[in-house]
């Protein structure tokens, strides 16, 4: 043989390596005939003497026989295919599968052998010849702050055989009984061989972080395991053998030593996890050899890696407590390092992947993006046929570890079959944390061209409730641009345990926990057969406004049919707690007397800690303003100051908002989700409507696949491209509500055509459609339209009070606000509210003359009675001034608008605020009302001067009326009497009998100049009874109007009787004063009787009726 082509030390290393010696024994041709000085390359078989007499031995004959049988075995499939009459294609397919399997097996063996050889000579040959580029060097060579850890590798090498012994005992003594008991078919399962091999896991580099937290130590271990591990299993009952005889695993393992304590063992617990998914390859044996078939090999390795990721890849962690009394849940799921708000804005110059005419013509692509941070995966919408797509979408993801975690974005072209890859980018989130905000174009990798525009914001977790209002106001600005509501806080619930839960039919339950915040529900694991379960789990919730949201908790049995207890916790309670944390036991409702759950609930405000938090130069803290900025913001003396403006100057977009009225009518052919005993049942559907940043939820219709809701919602929207009205249908269930479909309507389309009445097919489900009606209401500046609009709204059936107007408020500035104690400047903010709806302005720092330059909009039900309230407060709770402006004042103003300085009530006598307040009447062109009744109501002109006709005789002898003067007198609109001529007032009614509806319809419009015996204004309501049947079925009454002698009702009432029967009736109309909520006493104000026999109910009439004095109760 030729001499070994290398130095003597390498020849020595080769021959002394036990693994290589074994490798050359199995593969004698691998040394290519090299002769190493002083070493014999003959194998043990070469050293054996030949058989006596030169005759073949029995072993050689057996080898020849086995070879012949093996050849016959491979010909057997061909014979069987011909015998069974199968096509030769089956033989070829089997041959292809075998060739692919063989190549995969050989590739894995070659990869394993090369990796073993590389690890053996890492310090010498690896650095000189095996690795050709810098990226392939070990981490301790390539990365400056990663250290070599040979001492650790020597320790691992020494203890590796003992770890192998421990693993064998663990699998044989503990895991085997569990597997056998899991299934009757596995009762003969056993581990036949457990050997970790001679090659231990190797740490190629170590990086230590000590600057993150003084009570913890972070280590990043770059591990590389190329092992000759062999683990074989057998199920004797089925003669089944399988196993693994080699494995490669490469990745970065983070080790956290925390908490550090002042007692032995100094380290409280050990936490292990991979920040990113490691790379792994398995070499199968036995029956699992089939997993090396092309296609299956990738699937099998991915499944094993998914199982590993479910335990050891973020956010999953393996925690080993070393001392007693630690909260394991907090160690497994610590508070996040931060939150990344990702704005996916647009991309440009993407590659074109859609072609036509067999590739001759290039088309465009239908791009969408997939964003990954750890195990969190988010998918954007698809932009059709656009190489420069604009998404304008926002996502929020939890960052568990920084440095280490990466943001990965991939863009694909949506196709009917397989989506085409269009590029990717990666970014270390540590860069975002250091910068605060990263707004940049990122080039796409692995493609010829293309880039993507991202804005990334790092949100810190703060335990300061004082920042909440500021964050909410900032989020409103983001919501107005992106139409997605950002989160203002994050809630972390550490679920510890429960005690003394009730029994389930005299047996211990298997409890699990459901935690919900609005529409987001999380579930814990089930603890089998325990009244005092221990969960030790953590859950995260994003919150838009914790001051208005609740945490709903239900403890249920594992089958989710039996509720063991519940709890509702308002989250605003956390805002007043120390460190925004609750750590205690909670008594369960609807449970046992001693049933409690123990939780730690942590709230953190998501704060964008960058200079962009300052809205204007005057709002930034003094410490953050440079000298140049200070010079620019200095306004000089009062003589040099600009004159005080007399009117507010809003932008051109002020008052241009649109009001959309959404009618949720009905649905058809919904899928049945409630199935019982293998029989299809029905569903309990409800609808969630999302539009303009608001969410509405309909009532639940029980057991109905064709529900009818007949509900109306109203929302204020702006003309921003891309907005949609989204409808999502769900089936209400005890546990998690089932999805029934969704549909969308483009908002720009509605704003363009003004009215849509359509049946929309439900998407993502097999069947179902939804009937909706949407209208963009016209906003007019005519006060004369108000009465008719309110009348139309009152006649719209099956709805609550609809809005009659929209109020737009522009806050410009305030002046001379009172100072704090000690003469310090306040940090003022303004809150504007109408009824229960309120909007808050931004906070202006250290000024008594804040500049807000903000606008808000409100929907107004009744401009006659509603009031806009304004409160200006210091950042704490001190009031700096207030204002109450009745909306009715705008009805007499020019163009229904006030633009002026308003005097504030409060401590500052000269405190004023400059505002522009504008009212617009909302007119519907498609109101669903009885047009005949509307025409009658509209024809009744306002009462100017009128004469009272003589009393119409009432011929019915059976109607005994104590006071004949109470019989109605009809007031004609062309008469000449003033309202003052009647001492008890008047009432305006519409009386009509529509033949198609077969109902008596009465509309109570209003009363004028009611009189009361007390000095205060009355709280009137109208009570009506059809005589002579004075019972509950014939009674109707309006709502109570507070403190007014001129109430406006516009309420509609119906009686289902025939026209002939109605003409025999008389209507008793009583106006009464609701004296007290507690007392049943009612003060009669006036009364009138109306004889229907004297009226043409078919034609209908709208009249003012004179009221007379009356003594009597209900």
PDB file of N, CA, C and O in Angstrom, residues 142-182:
ATOM      1  N   UNK A 142     -15.865  32.596  15.459  1.00  0.00           N
ATOM      2  CA  UNK A 142     -16.580  33.542  14.608  1.00  0.00           C
ATOM      3  C   UNK A 142     -17.150  34.725  15.374  1.00  0.00           C
ATOM      4  O   UNK A 142     -17.274  35.812  14.826  1.00  0.00           O
ATOM      5  N   UNK A 143     -17.543  34.526  16.635  1.00  0.00           N
ATOM      6  CA  UNK A 143     -18.213  35.569  17.412  1.00  0.00           C
ATOM      7  C   UNK A 143     -17.294  35.970  18.557  1.00  0.00           C
ATOM      8  O   UNK A 143     -16.885  35.123  19.364  1.00  0.00           O
ATOM      9  N   UNK A 144     -17.014  37.282  18.626  1.00  0.00           N
ATOM     10  CA  UNK A 144     -15.982  37.744  19.551  1.00  0.00           C
ATOM     11  C   UNK A 144     -16.325  37.503  21.010  1.00  0.00           C
ATOM     12  O   UNK A 144     -15.461  37.153  21.811  1.00  0.00           O
ATOM     13  N   UNK A 145     -17.597  37.734  21.396  1.00  0.00           N
ATOM     14  CA  UNK A 145     -17.957  37.648  22.812  1.00  0.00           C
ATOM     15  C   UNK A 145     -18.449  36.264  23.219  1.00  0.00           C
ATOM     16  O   UNK A 145     -19.025  36.095  24.289  1.00  0.00           O
ATOM     17  N   UNK A 146     -18.271  35.257  22.350  1.00  0.00           N
ATOM     18  CA  UNK A 146     -18.581  33.867  22.703  1.00  0.00           C
ATOM     19  C   UNK A 146     -17.273  33.170  23.084  1.00  0.00           C
ATOM     20  O   UNK A 146     -16.293  33.223  22.348  1.00  0.00           O
ATOM     21  N   UNK A 147     -17.282  32.538  24.236  1.00  0.00           N
ATOM     22  CA  UNK A 147     -16.069  31.930  24.768  1.00  0.00           C
ATOM     23  C   UNK A 147     -16.052  30.422  24.519  1.00  0.00           C
ATOM     24  O   UNK A 147     -17.097  29.775  24.461  1.00  0.00           O
ATOM     25  N   UNK A 148     -14.836  29.888  24.419  1.00  0.00           N
ATOM     26  CA  UNK A 148     -14.665  28.457  24.286  1.00  0.00           C
ATOM     27  C   UNK A 148     -14.859  27.794  25.641  1.00  0.00           C
ATOM     28  O   UNK A 148     -14.496  28.358  26.671  1.00  0.00           O
ATOM     29  N   UNK A 149     -15.432  26.599  25.672  1.00  0.00           N
ATOM     30  CA  UNK A 149     -15.763  25.938  26.946  1.00  0.00           C
ATOM     31  C   UNK A 149     -15.277  24.491  26.917  1.00  0.00           C
ATOM     32  O   UNK A 149     -16.060  23.566  27.104  1.00  0.00           O
ATOM     33  N   UNK A 150     -13.962  24.312  26.718  1.00  0.00           N
ATOM     34  CA  UNK A 150     -13.424  22.960  26.680  1.00  0.00           C
ATOM     35  C   UNK A 150     -13.525  22.266  28.034  1.00  0.00           C
ATOM     36  O   UNK A 150     -13.700  21.047  28.107  1.00  0.00           O
ATOM     37  N   UNK A 151     -13.440  23.045  29.102  1.00  0.00           N
ATOM     38  CA  UNK A 151     -13.565  22.443  30.434  1.00  0.00           C
ATOM     39  C   UNK A 151     -14.936  21.812  30.620  1.00  0.00           C
ATOM     40  O   UNK A 151     -15.075  20.753  31.230  1.00  0.00           O
ATOM     41  N   UNK A 152     -15.955  22.487  30.054  1.00  0.00           N
ATOM     42  CA  UNK A 152     -17.312  21.947  30.165  1.00  0.00           C
ATOM     43  C   UNK A 152     -17.457  20.685  29.321  1.00  0.00           C
ATOM     44  O   UNK A 152     -18.118  19.722  29.718  1.00  0.00           O
ATOM     45  N   UNK A 153     -16.844  20.670  28.138  1.00  0.00           N
ATOM     46  CA  UNK A 153     -16.900  19.485  27.296  1.00  0.00           C
ATOM     47  C   UNK A 153     -16.211  18.291  27.955  1.00  0.00           C
ATOM     48  O   UNK A 153     -16.653  17.148  27.812  1.00  0.00           O
ATOM     49  N   UNK A 154     -15.103  18.537  28.671  1.00  0.00           N
ATOM     50  CA  UNK A 154     -14.424  17.445  29.363  1.00  0.00           C
ATOM     51  C   UNK A 154     -15.296  16.880  30.482  1.00  0.00           C
ATOM     52  O   UNK A 154     -15.335  15.665  30.703  1.00  0.00           O
ATOM     53  N   UNK A 155     -16.008  17.753  31.182  1.00  0.00           N
ATOM     54  CA  UNK A 155     -16.926  17.276  32.223  1.00  0.00           C
ATOM     55  C   UNK A 155     -18.031  16.427  31.607  1.00  0.00           C
ATOM     56  O   UNK A 155     -18.377  15.348  32.107  1.00  0.00           O
ATOM     57  N   UNK A 156     -18.623  16.922  30.489  1.00  0.00           N
ATOM     58  CA  UNK A 156     -19.694  16.162  29.821  1.00  0.00           C
ATOM     59  C   UNK A 156     -19.183  14.817  29.326  1.00  0.00           C
ATOM     60  O   UNK A 156     -19.883  13.798  29.405  1.00  0.00           O
ATOM     61  N   UNK A 157     -17.963  14.795  28.810  1.00  0.00           N
ATOM     62  CA  UNK A 157     -17.397  13.543  28.327  1.00  0.00           C
ATOM     63  C   UNK A 157     -17.215  12.535  29.463  1.00  0.00           C
ATOM     64  O   UNK A 157     -17.424  11.334  29.271  1.00  0.00           O
ATOM     65  N   UNK A 158     -16.878  13.056  30.660  1.00  0.00           N
ATOM     66  CA  UNK A 158     -16.647  12.163  31.787  1.00  0.00           C
ATOM     67  C   UNK A 158     -17.947  11.579  32.330  1.00  0.00           C
ATOM     68  O   UNK A 158     -18.002  10.413  32.724  1.00  0.00           O
ATOM     69  N   UNK A 159     -18.988  12.383  32.350  1.00  0.00           N
ATOM     70  CA  UNK A 159     -20.249  11.917  32.952  1.00  0.00           C
ATOM     71  C   UNK A 159     -21.174  11.281  31.927  1.00  0.00           C
ATOM     72  O   UNK A 159     -22.250  10.795  32.288  1.00  0.00           O
ATOM     73  N   UNK A 160     -20.818  11.306  30.624  1.00  0.00           N
ATOM     74  CA  UNK A 160     -21.729  10.814  29.581  1.00  0.00           C
ATOM     75  C   UNK A 160     -22.129   9.348  29.779  1.00  0.00           C
ATOM     76  O   UNK A 160     -23.311   9.018  29.649  1.00  0.00           O
ATOM     77  N   UNK A 161     -21.217   8.429  30.113  1.00  0.00           N
ATOM     78  CA  UNK A 161     -21.642   7.032  30.329  1.00  0.00           C
ATOM     79  C   UNK A 161     -22.629   6.878  31.470  1.00  0.00           C
ATOM     80  O   UNK A 161     -23.527   6.027  31.415  1.00  0.00           O
ATOM     81  N   UNK A 162     -22.487   7.724  32.487  1.00  0.00           N
ATOM     82  CA  UNK A 162     -23.403   7.637  33.627  1.00  0.00           C
ATOM     83  C   UNK A 162     -24.776   8.219  33.284  1.00  0.00           C
ATOM     84  O   UNK A 162     -25.796   7.765  33.786  1.00  0.00           O
ATOM     85  N   UNK A 163     -24.761   9.239  32.404  1.00  0.00           N
ATOM     86  CA  UNK A 163     -26.047   9.733  31.902  1.00  0.00           C
ATOM     87  C   UNK A 163     -26.742   8.655  31.087  1.00  0.00           C
ATOM     88  O   UNK A 163     -27.971   8.529  31.130  1.00  0.00           O
ATOM     89  N   UNK A 164     -25.981   7.870  30.354  1.00  0.00           N
ATOM     90  CA  UNK A 164     -26.555   6.778  29.575  1.00  0.00           C
ATOM     91  C   UNK A 164     -27.194   5.745  30.493  1.00  0.00           C
ATOM     92  O   UNK A 164     -28.300   5.245  30.218  1.00  0.00           O
ATOM     93  N   UNK A 165     -26.525   5.436  31.607  1.00  0.00           N
ATOM     94  CA  UNK A 165     -27.099   4.489  32.560  1.00  0.00           C
ATOM     95  C   UNK A 165     -28.382   5.042  33.180  1.00  0.00           C
ATOM     96  O   UNK A 165     -29.372   4.315  33.349  1.00  0.00           O
ATOM     97  N   UNK A 166     -28.381   6.332  33.515  1.00  0.00           N
ATOM     98  CA  UNK A 166     -29.580   6.933  34.105  1.00  0.00           C
ATOM     99  C   UNK A 166     -30.739   6.911  33.110  1.00  0.00           C
ATOM    100  O   UNK A 166     -31.882   6.606  33.471  1.00  0.00           O
ATOM    101  N   UNK A 167     -30.460   7.242  31.837  1.00  0.00           N
ATOM    102  CA  UNK A 167     -31.521   7.244  30.829  1.00  0.00           C
ATOM    103  C   UNK A 167     -32.092   5.842  30.643  1.00  0.00           C
ATOM    104  O   UNK A 167     -33.308   5.672  30.487  1.00  0.00           O
ATOM    105  N   UNK A 168     -31.237   4.821  30.675  1.00  0.00           N
ATOM    106  CA  UNK A 168     -31.722   3.447  30.520  1.00  0.00           C
ATOM    107  C   UNK A 168     -32.656   3.073  31.668  1.00  0.00           C
ATOM    108  O   UNK A 168     -33.722   2.485  31.453  1.00  0.00           O
ATOM    109  N   UNK A 169     -32.272   3.426  32.896  1.00  0.00           N
ATOM    110  CA  UNK A 169     -33.139   3.134  34.044  1.00  0.00           C
ATOM    111  C   UNK A 169     -34.448   3.910  33.948  1.00  0.00           C
ATOM    112  O   UNK A 169     -35.516   3.380  34.273  1.00  0.00           O
ATOM    113  N   UNK A 170     -34.363   5.143  33.520  1.00  0.00           N
ATOM    114  CA  UNK A 170     -35.579   5.964  33.402  1.00  0.00           C
ATOM    115  C   UNK A 170     -36.546   5.361  32.385  1.00  0.00           C
ATOM    116  O   UNK A 170     -37.755   5.233  32.650  1.00  0.00           O
ATOM    117  N   UNK A 171     -36.045   4.998  31.204  1.00  0.00           N
ATOM    118  CA  UNK A 171     -36.920   4.472  30.160  1.00  0.00           C
ATOM    119  C   UNK A 171     -37.476   3.100  30.514  1.00  0.00           C
ATOM    120  O   UNK A 171     -38.664   2.820  30.286  1.00  0.00           O
ATOM    121  N   UNK A 172     -36.644   2.245  31.071  1.00  0.00           N
ATOM    122  CA  UNK A 172     -37.071   0.869  31.352  1.00  0.00           C
ATOM    123  C   UNK A 172     -37.977   0.804  32.576  1.00  0.00           C
ATOM    124  O   UNK A 172     -39.013   0.118  32.563  1.00  0.00           O
ATOM    125  N   UNK A 173     -37.634   1.527  33.628  1.00  0.00           N
ATOM    126  CA  UNK A 173     -38.359   1.389  34.892  1.00  0.00           C
ATOM    127  C   UNK A 173     -39.567   2.309  35.016  1.00  0.00           C
ATOM    128  O   UNK A 173     -40.516   1.981  35.729  1.00  0.00           O
ATOM    129  N   UNK A 174     -39.545   3.454  34.353  1.00  0.00           N
ATOM    130  CA  UNK A 174     -40.627   4.422  34.549  1.00  0.00           C
ATOM    131  C   UNK A 174     -41.454   4.641  33.282  1.00  0.00           C
ATOM    132  O   UNK A 174     -42.690   4.653  33.345  1.00  0.00           O
ATOM    133  N   UNK A 175     -40.779   4.818  32.145  1.00  0.00           N
ATOM    134  CA  UNK A 175     -41.527   5.136  30.922  1.00  0.00           C
ATOM    135  C   UNK A 175     -42.225   3.900  30.362  1.00  0.00           C
ATOM    136  O   UNK A 175     -43.369   3.974  29.900  1.00  0.00           O
ATOM    137  N   UNK A 176     -41.568   2.742  30.421  1.00  0.00           N
ATOM    138  CA  UNK A 176     -42.168   1.522  29.866  1.00  0.00           C
ATOM    139  C   UNK A 176     -43.512   1.193  30.513  1.00  0.00           C
ATOM    140  O   UNK A 176     -44.490   0.900  29.792  1.00  0.00           O
ATOM    141  N   UNK A 177     -43.664   1.190  31.868  1.00  0.00           N
ATOM    142  CA  UNK A 177     -44.988   0.908  32.446  1.00  0.00           C
ATOM    143  C   UNK A 177     -46.060   1.895  32.013  1.00  0.00           C
ATOM    144  O   UNK A 177     -47.223   1.508  31.819  1.00  0.00           O
ATOM    145  N   UNK A 178     -45.679   3.161  31.811  1.00  0.00           N
ATOM    146  CA  UNK A 178     -46.670   4.157  31.380  1.00  0.00           C
ATOM    147  C   UNK A 178     -47.143   3.849  29.962  1.00  0.00           C
ATOM    148  O   UNK A 178     -48.344   3.906  29.662  1.00  0.00           O
ATOM    149  N   UNK A 179     -46.224   3.497  29.063  1.00  0.00           N
ATOM    150  CA  UNK A 179     -46.601   3.182  27.681  1.00  0.00           C
ATOM    151  C   UNK A 179     -47.452   1.910  27.629  1.00  0.00           C
ATOM    152  O   UNK A 179     -48.452   1.847  26.903  1.00  0.00           O
ATOM    153  N   UNK A 180     -47.108   0.918  28.417  1.00  0.00           N
ATOM    154  CA  UNK A 180     -47.879  -0.327  28.415  1.00  0.00           C
ATOM    155  C   UNK A 180     -49.290  -0.117  28.919  1.00  0.00           C
ATOM    156  O   UNK A 180     -50.238  -0.740  28.417  1.00  0.00           O
ATOM    157  N   UNK A 181     -49.458   0.721  29.906  1.00  0.00           N
ATOM    158  CA  UNK A 181     -50.799   0.948  30.466  1.00  0.00           C
ATOM    159  C   UNK A 181     -51.649   1.874  29.611  1.00  0.00           C
ATOM    160  O   UNK A 181     -52.855   1.986  29.822  1.00  0.00           O
ATOM    161  N   UNK A 182     -51.025   2.560  28.652  1.00  0.00           N
ATOM    162  CA  UNK A 182     -51.788   3.513  27.837  1.00  0.00           C
ATOM    163  C   UNK A 182     -52.664   2.824  26.803  1.00  0.00           C
ATOM    164  O   UNK A 182     -53.657   3.388  26.368  1.00  0.00           O
TER     165      UNK A 182
END
